[in-house]
PDB file of C-alpha atoms in Angstrom:
ATOM      1  CA  MET A   1      11.018 -16.675   2.771  1.00 44.00           C
ATOM      2  CA  MET A   2      13.597 -13.894   3.252  1.00 44.00           C
ATOM      3  CA  ARG A   3      11.367 -11.559   1.071  1.00 50.00           C
ATOM      4  CA  LYS A   4       8.265 -12.034   3.265  1.00 58.00           C
ATOM      5  CA  TRP A   5      10.509 -11.336   6.483  1.00 52.00           C
ATOM      6  CA  LYS A   6      11.921  -8.075   4.926  1.00 56.00           C
ATOM      7  CA  ARG A   7       8.328  -7.102   4.077  1.00 63.00           C
ATOM      8  CA  LYS A   8       7.145  -7.719   7.778  1.00 67.00           C
ATOM      9  CA  ALA A   9       9.885  -5.882   8.922  1.00 61.00           C
ATOM     10  CA  SER A  10       9.124  -3.008   6.733  1.00 73.00           C
ATOM     11  CA  GLU A  11       5.533  -3.096   7.774  1.00 77.00           C
ATOM     12  CA  ASN A  12       6.558  -2.680  11.324  1.00 86.00           C
ATOM     13  CA  ASN A  13       8.006   0.740  10.569  1.00 89.00           C
ATOM     14  CA  ILE A  14       4.907   2.182   9.472  1.00 93.00           C
ATOM     15  CA  VAL A  15       1.418   3.159  11.087  1.00 93.00           C
ATOM     16  CA  GLU A  16      -1.676   2.824   9.254  1.00 93.00           C
ATOM     17  CA  LYS A  17      -4.510   5.122  10.426  1.00 95.00           C
ATOM     18  CA  PHE A  18      -7.645   3.841   8.563  1.00 94.00           C
ATOM     19  CA  THR A  19     -10.194   1.196   9.252  1.00 95.00           C
ATOM     20  CA  GLN A  20     -11.152  -1.803   7.357  1.00 95.00           C
ATOM     21  CA  LYS A  21     -14.434  -0.077   6.785  1.00 97.00           C
ATOM     22  CA  GLU A  22     -12.867   3.029   5.190  1.00 97.00           C
ATOM     23  CA  TRP A  23     -10.810   0.485   2.889  1.00 97.00           C
ATOM     24  CA  LYS A  24     -14.013  -1.373   1.758  1.00 97.00           C
ATOM     25  CA  ASN A  25     -15.902   2.034   1.124  1.00 98.00           C
ATOM     26  CA  LYS A  26     -12.610   2.967  -1.050  1.00 98.00           C
ATOM     27  CA  LEU A  27     -12.874  -0.346  -2.980  1.00 97.00           C
ATOM     28  CA  LYS A  28     -16.483   0.190  -3.468  1.00 97.00           C
ATOM     29  CA  LYS A  29     -16.163   3.525  -4.792  1.00 97.00           C
ATOM     30  CA  SER A  30     -13.341   2.071  -7.502  1.00 98.00           C
ATOM     31  CA  LYS A  31     -16.328  -0.034  -8.916  1.00 97.00           C
ATOM     32  CA  GLY A  32     -13.544  -2.816  -9.369  1.00 97.00           C
ATOM     33  CA  ILE A  33     -11.630  -0.665 -11.675  1.00 98.00           C
ATOM     34  CA  CYS A  34      -7.588  -0.543 -11.204  1.00 98.00           C
ATOM     35  CA  LEU A  35      -6.793   3.273 -10.562  1.00 96.00           C
ATOM     36  CA  ASN A  36      -3.565   2.699 -12.701  1.00 96.00           C
ATOM     37  CA  CYS A  37      -4.326   0.815 -15.797  1.00 97.00           C
ATOM     38  CA  ASN A  38      -8.378   1.388 -15.395  1.00 97.00           C
ATOM     39  CA  LYS A  39      -8.964  -2.299 -16.033  1.00 97.00           C
ATOM     40  CA  ASN A  40     -12.141  -3.751 -14.517  1.00 98.00           C
ATOM     41  CA  ILE A  41     -10.982  -6.700 -12.690  1.00 97.00           C
ATOM     42  CA  GLY A  42     -13.748  -6.640  -9.852  1.00 97.00           C
ATOM     43  CA  ILE A  43     -13.433  -5.598  -6.290  1.00 97.00           C
ATOM     44  CA  LYS A  44     -12.364  -8.749  -4.866  1.00 96.00           C
ATOM     45  CA  LYS A  45      -9.156  -8.786  -6.808  1.00 97.00           C
ATOM     46  CA  LEU A  46      -7.927  -5.306  -6.103  1.00 98.00           C
ATOM     47  CA  GLN A  47      -5.149  -4.977  -3.701  1.00 96.00           C
ATOM     48  CA  LEU A  48      -4.141  -2.444  -1.233  1.00 96.00           C
ATOM     49  CA  ASP A  49      -1.271  -0.210  -2.572  1.00 96.00           C
ATOM     50  CA  HIS A  50       0.715   2.310  -0.320  1.00 95.00           C
ATOM     51  CA  ILE A  51       1.195   5.352  -2.790  1.00 96.00           C
ATOM     52  CA  TYR A  52       4.363   6.098  -0.886  1.00 96.00           C
ATOM     53  CA  PRO A  53       6.015   2.640  -0.792  1.00 94.00           C
ATOM     54  CA  VAL A  54       6.351   0.862   2.395  1.00 92.00           C
ATOM     55  CA  PHE A  55      10.029  -0.011   1.576  1.00 91.00           C
ATOM     56  CA  LEU A  56      10.887   3.804   1.274  1.00 94.00           C
ATOM     57  CA  ALA A  57       9.014   4.633   4.578  1.00 94.00           C
ATOM     58  CA  SER A  58      10.990   1.821   6.356  1.00 92.00           C
ATOM     59  CA  LYS A  59      14.094   3.443   5.001  1.00 93.00           C
ATOM     60  CA  ASP A  60      12.996   6.716   6.076  1.00 96.00           C
ATOM     61  CA  TYR A  61      12.195   5.345   9.397  1.00 94.00           C
ATOM     62  CA  LEU A  62      15.724   3.853   9.719  1.00 92.00           C
ATOM     63  CA  LYS A  63      17.051   7.355   9.015  1.00 96.00           C
ATOM     64  CA  THR A  64      14.986   9.400  11.204  1.00 96.00           C
ATOM     65  CA  ASN A  65      13.258   7.176  13.873  1.00 96.00           C
ATOM     66  CA  ILE A  66       9.876   8.604  12.719  1.00 96.00           C
ATOM     67  CA  LYS A  67       7.230   6.116  11.491  1.00 95.00           C
ATOM     68  CA  ARG A  68       5.120   7.189   8.433  1.00 96.00           C
ATOM     69  CA  ILE A  69       1.461   7.527   9.120  1.00 96.00           C
ATOM     70  CA  TYR A  70      -0.774   6.155   6.225  1.00 96.00           C
ATOM     71  CA  THR A  71      -4.284   7.406   6.055  1.00 97.00           C
ATOM     72  CA  ILE A  72      -6.918   6.249   3.699  1.00 97.00           C
ATOM     73  CA  LYS A  73      -5.706   8.964   1.344  1.00 98.00           C
ATOM     74  CA  ASP A  74      -2.288   7.153   1.194  1.00 97.00           C
ATOM     75  CA  VAL A  75      -3.492   4.041  -0.012  1.00 97.00           C
ATOM     76  CA  GLN A  76      -5.271   2.957  -3.361  1.00 97.00           C
ATOM     77  CA  PRO A  77      -6.784  -0.031  -4.965  1.00 98.00           C
ATOM     78  CA  LEU A  78      -4.686  -1.478  -7.705  1.00 97.00           C
ATOM     79  CA  CYS A  79      -4.803  -4.837  -9.800  1.00 97.00           C
ATOM     80  CA  LYS A  80      -1.955  -7.361  -8.931  1.00 96.00           C
ATOM     81  CA  SER A  81      -0.032  -6.638 -12.035  1.00 96.00           C
ATOM     82  CA  CYS A  82       0.010  -2.895 -11.348  1.00 96.00           C
ATOM     83  CA  ASN A  83       0.817  -3.311  -7.640  1.00 94.00           C
ATOM     84  CA  SER A  84       3.783  -5.653  -8.164  1.00 92.00           C
ATOM     85  CA  GLY A  85       4.914  -3.576 -11.237  1.00 92.00           C
ATOM     86  CA  LYS A  86       5.150  -0.577  -9.141  1.00 89.00           C
ATOM     87  CA  ARG A  87       7.372  -2.030  -6.631  1.00 83.00           C
ATOM     88  CA  ASP A  88       9.126   0.752  -4.497  1.00 83.00           C
ATOM     89  CA  ARG A  89       8.574   3.698  -7.005  1.00 83.00           C
ATOM     90  CA  ILE A  90       6.342   6.546  -6.535  1.00 81.00           C
ATOM     91  CA  LYS A  91       4.001   7.117  -9.639  1.00 74.00           C
TER      92      LYS A  91
END
């Protein structure tokens, strides 16, 4: 439960400036292939990954009081394994 709360708090420290339609178009362009491991897992199983991790953006916000703005160029579709394995690293 604590982890979910921390994630929600971190998400409050960012701004997402892309639409659901833009995200769906990005998913469609991926053709269901994870951009990290190149496995075809299907569009419905891909997850939204913030290229610059939300956790780091939240830490930046606490230092600067400036929220990081994510556009559609700042997110990517990854499989669950790659997304969770990436954690708070920048690849």
